[in-house]
Amino acid sequence: MHHLIPAPRTHTAEDAPGARLALGPDTALRSGAGTGTAARWLRAAVGAATGLAQPEPPADGGAHPGPVVDLRIVGEAGRLGAEAYRLTVSADGVLIEGGDAAGVFWGAQTLRQLLGPDAFRRAPLNPGRAWSLSHVRIEDAPRFAWRGMMLDVARHFMPKEGVLRQLDLMAAHKLNVFHFHLTDDQGWRIDIRRHPELVRTGSWRPRSKWGHRASELWNDTPHGGYYSHDDIREIVAYAAERHITVVPEIEIPGHSQAAIAAYPELGNTDVTDTASLGVWDTWGINPHALAPTEDTLRFYEGVFEEVLELFPSPFIHVGGDECLKDEWKASPAAQARIAELGVGDEDGLQSWFIRHFDTWLTARGRRLIGWDEILEGGLAEGATVSSWRGYSGGVAAARAGHDVVMCPEQQVYLNYREDGGPDEPVPIGYVRTLEDVYRFEPVPPELTETEAAHVIGVQANVWTEVLENQDRVDYQLYPRLAALAEVAWSPLPASAQRDFAAFDARMQTHYRRLDALGVAYRPPAGPHPWQRRPGVLGRPFEGEPQPG
């Protein structure tokens, strides 16, 4: 049995049983046209772990005295599509062929797994050690084009180095979309130069709720931070080297108290003393929404202009979720706006916000994506939907011809607890075990084949209200993100027919990879003593979640 995660489409032993290829100081690395990202990564990451320098073989095409790791893009001529690869280990060396540069890179990730867990370290454990590979042929391609993970850095800020580390972990699991939740009520995390108060005021809060919002405990240390333009450029470039797209999220029109704290005129000043609002220090659904004015639109157009300069992603996420409309209902100005625009009601007003930026982004060659509440009041023409409240929003969007990323909270909110035991740290939500995530099926059976084609991918989300540092994020994400990666990549059978026992057996090797990478994952037997949070109130939900 192979120990690869995610599982490849085919894995065939080559030649005689037990045949192996020895790799040593004489192993060269030949990088064909367009394979530079994989070559650089192999020399930097795998080279550091193995001590193998992997020089280029003779440029004149002469024979090389040792084995060669050969990287090639063969495309459709080699019967390989986007992100697909073919990896062959033989007596002559290693050949990685890709349908494109990304395919070659994913093949390189598989090569590291074949080398064993020690290849995931930052320096050789035994310098001069001999490395070897069994002869094998692997053909592989992803099921979904969008294989994502969303990280909320607004509730608890993650410094740049931590974000870069998460990108490395995503790449190790062949995940290719990093959804970057940059703004919320509790913090604004991206520098917008034309609106400097967004970070000067909006990136810091005086304290934080410790645990669920019903907890009586507080952390009285001021919390905050933000990413400069250069930080963002570095993150985006680092991700691109790993064939990961960074999709930024700027929340509108709800989840906006940090922005209103920085610029009170963005709020509904006729019903709320917005000048008295600070950055929110607790959790939950915030009552303050953006004012539906032309000035607000111009302000956020300025925000998005800088966002587009920094993020080349074709998709820009605008949030659109959990926008309470009580202020709009009470605001004479908002009610006059509803009448002026002829949008009918407050849902129509939210739809007006989203439609405006859908048109605005489309005119600039980008695509709007938002949480499934953007369906309320009518879905904008070009919008893509992140279906989080269950499957129903995604089903409705797909049937209407819109693309969908499936990320239902009942299945793949990884801030939800993994176990129902009393030692789980700050237990939130339903129990979603490793097996539950492995059996998650992104495509609802009620969709026709044409409708199902609009499900462009799957994503795990991790919200950080009770995840105050990197280790807590690790604990919630891993090992379950490995299961999600296999769901997103591999052609698995129907949920009930999936061989979880075989996956769990492969995970025993994968835990050693995670150990080598320094990931503070949840152990299968339960949390270590230092991973617990005794006495900190959570909000567990009992029973099985409804599909939604």
Coordinates of C-alpha atoms in Angstrom, one line a residue:
M1 CA 0.0 0.0 0.0
H2 CA 1.3 3.5 -0.8
H3 CA 1.3 6.1 1.9
L4 CA 0.6 9.2 -0.3
I5 CA -1.9 11.9 0.7
P6 CA -3.9 12.9 -1.2
A7 CA -4.2 9.5 -2.9
P8 CA -3.1 9.5 -6.6
R9 CA -5.3 8.2 -9.4
T10 CA -3.0 5.3 -10.2
H11 CA 0.1 3.9 -8.4
T12 CA 1.8 1.0 -10.1
A13 CA 5.0 -0.7 -9.0
E14 CA 7.5 -0.9 -11.9
D15 CA 9.9 -3.7 -12.9
A16 CA 10.9 -6.4 -10.4
P17 CA 9.6 -6.3 -6.9
G18 CA 12.1 -4.6 -4.6
A19 CA 13.9 -2.7 -7.4
R20 CA 15.1 0.7 -6.1
L21 CA 16.8 3.8 -7.4
A22 CA 19.7 5.1 -5.2
L23 CA 20.0 8.9 -4.9
G24 CA 23.2 10.5 -3.8
P25 CA 25.7 13.4 -4.4
D26 CA 25.8 12.5 -8.1
T27 CA 22.0 13.0 -8.5
A28 CA 21.3 15.8 -10.9
L29 CA 18.2 17.9 -11.6
R30 CA 17.3 18.7 -15.1
S31 CA 14.6 21.4 -15.4
G32 CA 12.9 21.8 -18.7
A33 CA 11.3 24.9 -20.0
G34 CA 8.7 26.3 -17.7
T35 CA 9.5 24.1 -14.7
G36 CA 11.5 26.6 -12.7
T37 CA 9.1 26.8 -9.7
A38 CA 9.4 23.0 -9.1
A39 CA 13.2 23.0 -9.6
R40 CA 13.7 25.9 -7.2
W41 CA 11.5 24.2 -4.6
L42 CA 13.2 20.8 -4.9
R43 CA 16.6 22.4 -4.5
A44 CA 15.6 24.6 -1.6
A45 CA 13.2 22.4 0.4
V46 CA 14.1 18.8 -0.5
G47 CA 17.7 19.7 -0.9
A48 CA 17.8 21.2 2.6
A49 CA 16.3 18.0 4.1
T50 CA 18.4 15.5 2.1
G51 CA 21.6 17.3 1.7
L52 CA 21.5 16.6 -2.1
A53 CA 22.6 19.6 -4.1
Q54 CA 20.9 18.4 -7.3
P55 CA 23.1 20.3 -9.9
E56 CA 22.1 20.6 -13.5
P57 CA 23.4 17.9 -15.7
P58 CA 25.8 18.8 -18.6
A59 CA 24.3 21.5 -20.7
D60 CA 25.6 19.9 -23.9
G61 CA 23.3 16.9 -23.5
G62 CA 26.2 14.6 -22.6
A63 CA 25.7 11.6 -20.4
H64 CA 25.5 12.3 -16.7
P65 CA 27.3 9.7 -14.5
G66 CA 24.6 9.5 -11.9
P67 CA 20.8 9.5 -11.8
V68 CA 18.8 12.4 -13.0
V69 CA 15.5 13.9 -11.7
D70 CA 14.0 15.2 -15.0
L71 CA 11.2 17.8 -15.0
R72 CA 9.2 18.3 -18.2
I73 CA 6.0 20.0 -19.3
V74 CA 4.3 17.8 -21.9
G75 CA 0.8 19.3 -21.9
E76 CA -1.9 17.8 -24.1
A77 CA 0.7 16.1 -26.3
G78 CA 1.6 14.0 -23.3
R79 CA -2.1 13.4 -22.6
L80 CA -1.9 15.5 -19.4
G81 CA -4.3 18.3 -18.5
A82 CA -4.1 21.3 -16.2
E83 CA -2.3 20.4 -12.9
A84 CA -1.9 16.8 -13.9
Y85 CA 1.4 14.9 -13.7
R86 CA 3.0 11.6 -14.3
L87 CA 5.9 10.5 -12.1
T88 CA 8.2 7.5 -13.1
V89 CA 11.0 6.2 -10.9
S90 CA 13.2 3.7 -12.9
A91 CA 16.8 2.6 -12.9
D92 CA 17.7 5.8 -14.9
G93 CA 16.3 8.3 -12.5
V94 CA 13.1 10.1 -11.8
L95 CA 10.9 11.6 -14.6
I96 CA 8.2 14.1 -13.6
E97 CA 6.0 15.2 -16.5
G98 CA 3.3 17.7 -16.1
G99 CA 0.4 19.1 -18.1
D100 CA 1.6 22.5 -17.0
A101 CA 4.0 24.0 -14.5
A102 CA 1.6 23.4 -11.6
G103 CA 1.4 19.7 -12.5
V104 CA 5.2 19.4 -12.4
F105 CA 5.2 21.1 -9.0
W106 CA 2.5 18.7 -7.6
G107 CA 4.6 15.8 -8.9
A108 CA 7.6 17.2 -7.0
Q109 CA 5.4 17.3 -3.9
T110 CA 4.7 13.6 -4.4
L111 CA 8.4 12.9 -4.9
R112 CA 9.1 14.3 -1.4
Q113 CA 6.4 12.1 0.1
L114 CA 8.0 9.1 -1.6
L115 CA 11.4 9.9 0.0
G116 CA 9.9 9.5 3.5
P117 CA 9.1 11.8 6.5
D118 CA 12.7 12.8 7.0
A119 CA 12.5 14.7 3.6
F120 CA 10.1 17.1 5.3
R121 CA 12.8 18.5 7.7
R122 CA 14.9 21.6 7.3
A123 CA 18.3 19.9 7.5
P124 CA 19.6 16.3 7.1
L125 CA 19.2 14.2 10.2
N126 CA 22.1 12.0 9.0
P127 CA 24.4 13.9 6.6
G128 CA 25.7 11.6 3.9
R129 CA 22.8 9.3 4.3
A130 CA 21.8 7.3 1.2
W131 CA 18.3 8.0 -0.2
S132 CA 16.4 5.5 -2.3
L133 CA 13.1 5.2 -4.1
S134 CA 11.1 2.1 -5.2
H135 CA 10.5 1.9 -8.9
V136 CA 7.0 3.2 -9.5
R137 CA 4.8 4.9 -12.0
I138 CA 2.1 7.4 -10.8
E139 CA -0.4 9.1 -12.9
D140 CA -2.4 11.8 -11.2
A141 CA -4.7 14.8 -11.7
P142 CA -7.0 16.8 -9.4
R143 CA -10.8 16.4 -9.2
F144 CA -11.4 20.1 -8.5
A145 CA -9.7 23.2 -9.8
W146 CA -10.4 25.1 -6.5
R147 CA -8.9 23.3 -3.5
G148 CA -9.0 25.9 -0.8
M149 CA -8.4 26.9 2.8
M150 CA -9.7 30.1 4.3
L151 CA -7.8 31.6 7.2
D152 CA -9.4 34.4 9.3
V153 CA -6.6 36.8 10.4
A154 CA -9.1 39.5 11.5
R155 CA -10.2 38.0 14.8
H156 CA -6.7 36.9 15.7
F157 CA -3.8 38.3 13.6
M158 CA -1.3 35.9 12.2
P159 CA 2.1 37.5 11.5
K160 CA 3.5 37.2 8.0
E161 CA 5.9 34.4 8.8
G162 CA 3.0 32.3 10.0
V163 CA 1.1 32.9 6.8
L164 CA 4.1 31.9 4.7
R165 CA 4.3 28.7 6.8
Q166 CA 0.6 27.9 6.1
L167 CA 1.2 28.3 2.4
D168 CA 4.0 25.7 2.6
L169 CA 1.6 23.4 4.5
M170 CA -1.1 23.9 1.8
A171 CA 1.4 23.1 -0.9
A172 CA 2.4 19.9 0.8
H173 CA -1.3 18.9 0.6
K174 CA -1.8 20.0 -3.1
L175 CA -4.2 22.8 -2.0
N176 CA -4.1 25.7 -4.4
V177 CA -6.4 28.5 -3.1
F178 CA -5.6 30.6 0.0
H179 CA -8.7 32.6 0.9
F180 CA -7.3 35.4 3.0
H181 CA -10.0 36.9 5.3
L182 CA -8.5 40.3 5.9
T183 CA -11.2 42.5 7.4
D184 CA -13.9 42.1 10.0
D185 CA -15.4 43.9 13.0
Q186 CA -12.4 42.9 15.2
G187 CA -9.7 44.2 13.0
W188 CA -8.6 45.5 9.6
R189 CA -5.4 43.8 8.4
I190 CA -4.3 45.3 5.1
D191 CA -2.7 48.7 4.7
I192 CA -4.8 51.0 2.4
R193 CA -2.6 54.0 1.7
R194 CA -5.3 56.4 0.7
H195 CA -7.2 55.6 3.9
P196 CA -4.5 55.3 6.6
E197 CA -6.8 55.2 9.6
L198 CA -8.0 51.7 8.5
V199 CA -4.8 50.4 10.0
R200 CA -3.8 53.2 12.3
T201 CA -7.1 52.8 14.2
G202 CA -8.8 49.8 12.7
S203 CA -6.1 47.2 13.1
W204 CA -5.9 47.3 16.9
R205 CA -8.5 46.5 19.7
P206 CA -7.9 47.1 23.4
R207 CA -8.7 43.6 24.5
S208 CA -10.2 40.3 23.4
K209 CA -12.9 38.0 24.7
W210 CA -11.2 34.8 26.0
G211 CA -13.4 31.9 24.7
H212 CA -16.9 32.1 23.4
R213 CA -18.7 35.5 23.6
A214 CA -20.7 34.2 26.6
S215 CA -17.5 33.7 28.6
E216 CA -16.8 36.0 31.4
L217 CA -13.1 35.9 30.7
W218 CA -11.0 38.5 28.9
N219 CA -7.5 38.8 27.6
D220 CA -6.7 42.4 28.4
T221 CA -3.6 42.6 26.2
P222 CA -4.2 44.9 23.2
H223 CA -4.4 42.8 20.0
G224 CA -3.7 43.7 16.4
G225 CA -1.4 44.0 13.5
Y226 CA -1.6 44.4 9.7
Y227 CA 0.2 43.6 6.5
S228 CA 2.0 46.3 4.6
H229 CA 1.9 46.4 0.8
D230 CA 5.3 44.8 0.7
D231 CA 4.1 42.1 3.1
I232 CA 1.2 41.3 0.8
R233 CA 3.4 41.3 -2.3
E234 CA 5.8 38.8 -0.5
I235 CA 2.9 36.6 0.5
V236 CA 1.4 36.6 -3.0
A237 CA 4.8 35.9 -4.7
Y238 CA 5.5 33.1 -2.2
A239 CA 2.2 31.6 -2.9
A240 CA 2.6 31.9 -6.7
E241 CA 5.9 30.0 -6.4
R242 CA 3.8 27.2 -5.0
H243 CA 1.0 27.5 -7.5
I244 CA -1.4 28.8 -4.9
T245 CA -3.7 31.7 -5.7
V246 CA -4.4 34.2 -2.9
V247 CA -8.0 35.3 -2.9
P248 CA -8.4 38.4 -0.6
E249 CA -11.6 39.1 1.3
I250 CA -12.8 42.6 2.1
E251 CA -16.1 42.5 4.0
I252 CA -19.1 44.6 2.8
P253 CA -21.6 45.7 3.9
G254 CA -21.7 43.9 7.3
H255 CA -18.8 42.8 9.5
S256 CA -17.5 46.4 9.1
Q257 CA -17.1 47.9 12.6
A258 CA -13.3 48.1 12.4
A259 CA -13.7 50.3 9.2
I260 CA -16.4 52.4 10.8
A261 CA -14.3 52.9 13.9
A262 CA -11.6 54.3 11.7
Y263 CA -14.0 56.4 9.5
P264 CA -17.3 57.0 11.4
E265 CA -18.9 58.5 8.3
L266 CA -19.0 55.0 6.8
G267 CA -21.7 54.1 9.3
N268 CA -25.4 54.9 9.6
T269 CA -24.8 58.2 11.5
D270 CA -28.5 59.1 11.6
V271 CA -29.3 56.2 14.0
T272 CA -26.0 55.3 15.6
D273 CA -23.3 57.4 17.3
T274 CA -20.6 55.9 15.0
A275 CA -17.9 58.3 16.4
S276 CA -18.1 56.5 19.7
L277 CA -17.5 53.0 18.2
G278 CA -14.2 51.3 18.6
V279 CA -12.8 48.2 17.1
W280 CA -15.0 45.4 18.4
D281 CA -13.5 43.3 21.2
T282 CA -15.9 40.4 21.3
W283 CA -17.4 37.8 19.0
G284 CA -20.7 37.3 17.2
I285 CA -22.8 39.0 14.6
N286 CA -22.3 42.8 14.8
P287 CA -25.3 45.2 14.4
H288 CA -23.4 47.9 12.5
A289 CA -23.5 47.9 8.7
L290 CA -22.1 50.3 6.2
A291 CA -24.3 53.3 5.2
P292 CA -25.7 52.8 1.7
T293 CA -24.3 56.0 0.3
E294 CA -22.4 57.0 -2.8
D295 CA -19.6 58.2 -0.6
T296 CA -19.4 54.7 0.9
L297 CA -19.2 53.2 -2.6
R298 CA -16.4 55.6 -3.5
F299 CA -14.5 54.8 -0.3
Y300 CA -14.6 51.1 -1.0
E301 CA -13.8 51.5 -4.7
G302 CA -10.6 53.2 -3.4
V303 CA -10.0 50.2 -1.1
F304 CA -10.5 47.7 -3.9
E305 CA -8.3 49.7 -6.3
E306 CA -5.4 49.1 -4.0
V307 CA -6.4 45.4 -3.4
L308 CA -6.4 44.8 -7.2
E309 CA -2.9 46.3 -7.4
L310 CA -1.7 43.8 -4.8
F311 CA -3.6 40.6 -5.7
P312 CA -3.6 39.2 -9.2
S313 CA -6.3 36.7 -8.3
P314 CA -9.1 36.5 -10.8
F315 CA -11.5 36.3 -7.8
I316 CA -12.0 39.0 -5.2
H317 CA -14.1 38.0 -2.2
V318 CA -16.5 40.7 -0.8
G319 CA -18.0 38.8 2.2
G320 CA -21.7 39.8 2.1
D321 CA -22.5 37.5 5.1
E322 CA -24.4 38.1 8.3
C323 CA -25.3 41.7 7.6
L324 CA -27.9 42.7 10.2
K325 CA -30.2 45.2 8.7
D326 CA -31.8 46.8 11.9
E327 CA -29.8 50.0 11.4
W328 CA -31.1 50.3 7.8
K329 CA -34.7 49.6 9.0
A330 CA -34.4 52.4 11.5
S331 CA -32.4 54.9 9.3
P332 CA -34.5 57.5 7.4
A333 CA -31.5 57.9 5.1
A334 CA -31.4 54.2 4.3
Q335 CA -35.1 54.0 3.8
A336 CA -34.9 57.0 1.4
R337 CA -32.2 55.2 -0.5
I338 CA -34.3 52.0 -0.8
A339 CA -37.1 54.2 -2.3
E340 CA -34.7 56.1 -4.6
L341 CA -33.1 52.9 -5.9
G342 CA -36.4 51.0 -6.2
V343 CA -34.9 47.9 -4.6
G344 CA -37.9 47.1 -2.5
D345 CA -36.4 46.4 1.0
E346 CA -33.3 45.9 3.0
D347 CA -32.4 42.7 1.3
G348 CA -32.6 44.6 -2.0
L349 CA -30.3 47.2 -0.6
Q350 CA -27.6 44.6 0.3
S351 CA -28.0 43.2 -3.2
W352 CA -27.5 46.7 -4.6
F353 CA -24.1 46.8 -2.7
I354 CA -23.0 43.5 -4.1
R355 CA -24.2 44.2 -7.6
H356 CA -22.4 47.5 -7.7
F357 CA -19.1 45.8 -6.9
D358 CA -19.8 42.9 -9.2
T359 CA -20.1 45.3 -12.1
W360 CA -17.1 47.3 -10.9
L361 CA -14.9 44.2 -10.6
T362 CA -16.1 42.8 -13.9
A363 CA -15.1 46.0 -15.7
R364 CA -11.6 45.5 -14.4
G365 CA -11.3 41.9 -15.5
R366 CA -12.0 40.3 -12.1
R367 CA -14.8 38.1 -10.7
L368 CA -16.7 38.7 -7.5
I369 CA -17.2 35.9 -5.0
G370 CA -19.2 36.1 -1.8
W371 CA -20.8 34.1 1.0
D372 CA -24.2 32.6 0.2
E373 CA -26.1 35.5 1.7
I374 CA -25.4 37.4 -1.5
L375 CA -28.3 35.4 -2.9
E376 CA -30.7 37.4 -0.8
G377 CA -32.3 40.2 -2.8
G378 CA -31.1 38.6 -6.1
L379 CA -27.7 37.3 -7.1
A380 CA -25.4 39.6 -9.0
E381 CA -24.9 38.6 -12.6
G382 CA -21.3 37.5 -12.5
A383 CA -21.1 36.4 -8.9
T384 CA -19.6 33.1 -7.6
V385 CA -20.9 31.8 -4.3
S386 CA -19.1 30.4 -1.3
S387 CA -21.8 28.1 0.1
W388 CA -21.2 28.1 3.9
R389 CA -24.6 27.7 5.5
G390 CA -25.1 24.3 4.0
Y391 CA -25.6 23.0 0.5
S392 CA -28.8 24.9 -0.3
G393 CA -27.2 28.2 -1.3
G394 CA -24.7 26.3 -3.5
V395 CA -27.5 24.3 -5.1
A396 CA -29.6 27.4 -5.8
A397 CA -26.6 29.2 -7.3
A398 CA -25.5 26.2 -9.5
R399 CA -29.1 25.8 -10.8
A400 CA -29.0 29.5 -11.7
G401 CA -25.8 29.0 -13.7
H402 CA -23.4 30.5 -11.1
D403 CA -20.1 28.9 -10.0
V404 CA -19.9 27.6 -6.5
V405 CA -17.3 26.7 -3.9
M406 CA -18.7 24.3 -1.4
C407 CA -17.6 25.0 2.2
P408 CA -20.7 24.1 4.4
E409 CA -20.1 24.8 8.1
Q410 CA -21.7 21.5 9.0
Q411 CA -18.8 19.6 7.3
V412 CA -15.7 21.7 6.8
Y413 CA -15.6 24.5 9.4
L414 CA -12.4 23.2 11.0
N415 CA -12.7 25.6 13.9
Y416 CA -15.5 23.2 15.0
R417 CA -14.3 20.6 17.5
E418 CA -12.9 17.3 16.3
D419 CA -14.0 15.3 19.3
G420 CA -16.7 15.5 22.0
G421 CA -14.4 14.7 24.9
P422 CA -14.1 17.1 27.9
D423 CA -10.5 18.0 27.2
E424 CA -11.0 19.6 23.8
P425 CA -9.8 23.2 23.9
V426 CA -12.7 25.8 23.8
P427 CA -15.2 23.4 22.1
I428 CA -17.1 25.2 19.3
G429 CA -19.8 23.8 17.1
Y430 CA -20.6 20.2 16.0
V431 CA -18.1 17.3 16.3
R432 CA -16.5 16.9 12.9
T433 CA -14.1 14.0 13.2
L434 CA -11.3 13.1 10.7
E435 CA -13.6 10.5 9.3
D436 CA -16.5 13.0 8.9
V437 CA -14.3 15.3 6.9
Y438 CA -13.0 12.4 4.8
R439 CA -16.6 11.4 3.9
F440 CA -17.7 15.0 3.0
E441 CA -19.0 15.0 -0.6
P442 CA -18.9 18.5 -2.2
V443 CA -21.3 17.8 -5.1
P444 CA -25.0 17.4 -3.9
P445 CA -26.6 14.5 -5.6
E446 CA -29.7 16.5 -6.6
L447 CA -27.7 18.5 -9.2
T448 CA -27.8 17.5 -12.8
E449 CA -24.5 16.9 -14.6
T450 CA -24.6 20.4 -16.1
E451 CA -25.4 22.0 -12.7
A452 CA -22.7 20.0 -11.0
A453 CA -20.1 21.4 -13.3
H454 CA -20.7 24.7 -11.6
V455 CA -19.2 23.3 -8.4
I456 CA -15.7 24.4 -9.1
G457 CA -14.2 23.4 -5.8
V458 CA -14.2 22.8 -2.1
Q459 CA -12.7 24.7 0.8
A460 CA -12.1 24.3 4.5
N461 CA -12.7 27.4 6.6
V462 CA -11.0 28.2 9.9
W463 CA -12.4 31.1 11.9
T464 CA -10.1 32.3 14.7
E465 CA -12.3 33.8 17.4
V466 CA -11.0 31.2 19.9
L467 CA -7.7 30.4 18.0
E468 CA -5.4 32.9 19.6
N469 CA -2.1 31.7 18.1
Q470 CA -0.4 29.5 15.5
D471 CA -0.5 26.4 17.6
R472 CA -4.3 26.7 18.1
V473 CA -4.7 27.1 14.3
D474 CA -2.6 24.0 13.7
Y475 CA -4.6 22.0 16.2
Q476 CA -7.9 22.8 14.5
L477 CA -6.6 22.4 10.9
Y478 CA -4.6 19.2 11.3
P479 CA -5.0 16.3 10.7
R480 CA -8.5 17.2 9.2
L481 CA -7.1 19.4 6.4
A482 CA -5.3 16.3 5.1
A483 CA -8.7 14.6 4.7
L484 CA -10.1 17.7 3.0
A485 CA -7.2 17.7 0.6
E486 CA -7.9 14.2 -0.5
V487 CA -11.6 15.0 -0.9
A488 CA -10.6 18.0 -3.1
W489 CA -7.9 16.1 -5.1
S490 CA -8.7 12.4 -5.4
P491 CA -11.5 10.7 -7.4
L492 CA -13.1 9.1 -4.3
P493 CA -16.2 6.9 -4.4
A494 CA -19.5 7.9 -2.8
S495 CA -19.2 9.0 0.8
A496 CA -20.4 5.7 2.3
Q497 CA -18.1 3.6 0.1
R498 CA -14.9 5.5 1.0
D499 CA -12.2 3.3 2.6
F500 CA -11.5 5.4 5.7
A501 CA -9.5 2.6 7.3
A502 CA -7.0 2.7 4.5
F503 CA -6.8 6.5 4.7
D504 CA -6.3 6.3 8.4
A505 CA -3.5 3.8 7.9
R506 CA -1.8 6.2 5.4
M507 CA -2.2 8.9 8.0
Q508 CA 0.1 7.1 10.4
T509 CA 2.9 7.9 8.0
H510 CA 1.5 11.4 7.4
Y511 CA 1.6 12.2 11.1
R512 CA 5.4 11.7 10.9
R513 CA 5.5 14.2 8.1
L514 CA 3.5 16.7 10.1
D515 CA 5.9 16.0 13.1
A516 CA 8.9 16.8 10.8
L517 CA 7.2 20.0 9.7
G518 CA 6.5 21.1 13.3
V519 CA 2.8 21.1 13.0
A520 CA 1.0 21.1 16.4
Y521 CA -1.8 18.8 15.2
R522 CA -4.4 17.1 17.4
P523 CA -3.1 13.7 18.2
P524 CA -5.4 10.8 17.4
A525 CA -5.6 9.9 21.1
G526 CA -6.7 13.4 22.1
P527 CA -5.0 16.7 23.1
H528 CA -1.7 16.9 24.9
P529 CA -2.0 18.6 28.3
W530 CA -0.6 21.8 26.9
Q531 CA -3.2 21.9 24.1
R532 CA -6.2 22.0 26.5
R533 CA -7.9 25.2 27.7
P534 CA -9.5 24.2 31.0
G535 CA -12.2 26.6 32.3
V536 CA -12.6 28.6 29.0
L537 CA -16.2 28.5 27.9
G538 CA -17.0 27.3 24.4
R539 CA -20.3 26.7 22.6
P540 CA -20.6 23.0 21.6
F541 CA -23.5 21.8 19.5
E542 CA -24.7 18.3 20.2
G543 CA -25.9 15.7 17.7
E544 CA -25.5 15.4 14.0
P545 CA -25.6 18.7 11.9
Q546 CA -28.4 19.1 9.5
P547 CA -27.2 19.3 5.9
G548 CA -28.6 22.8 5.3

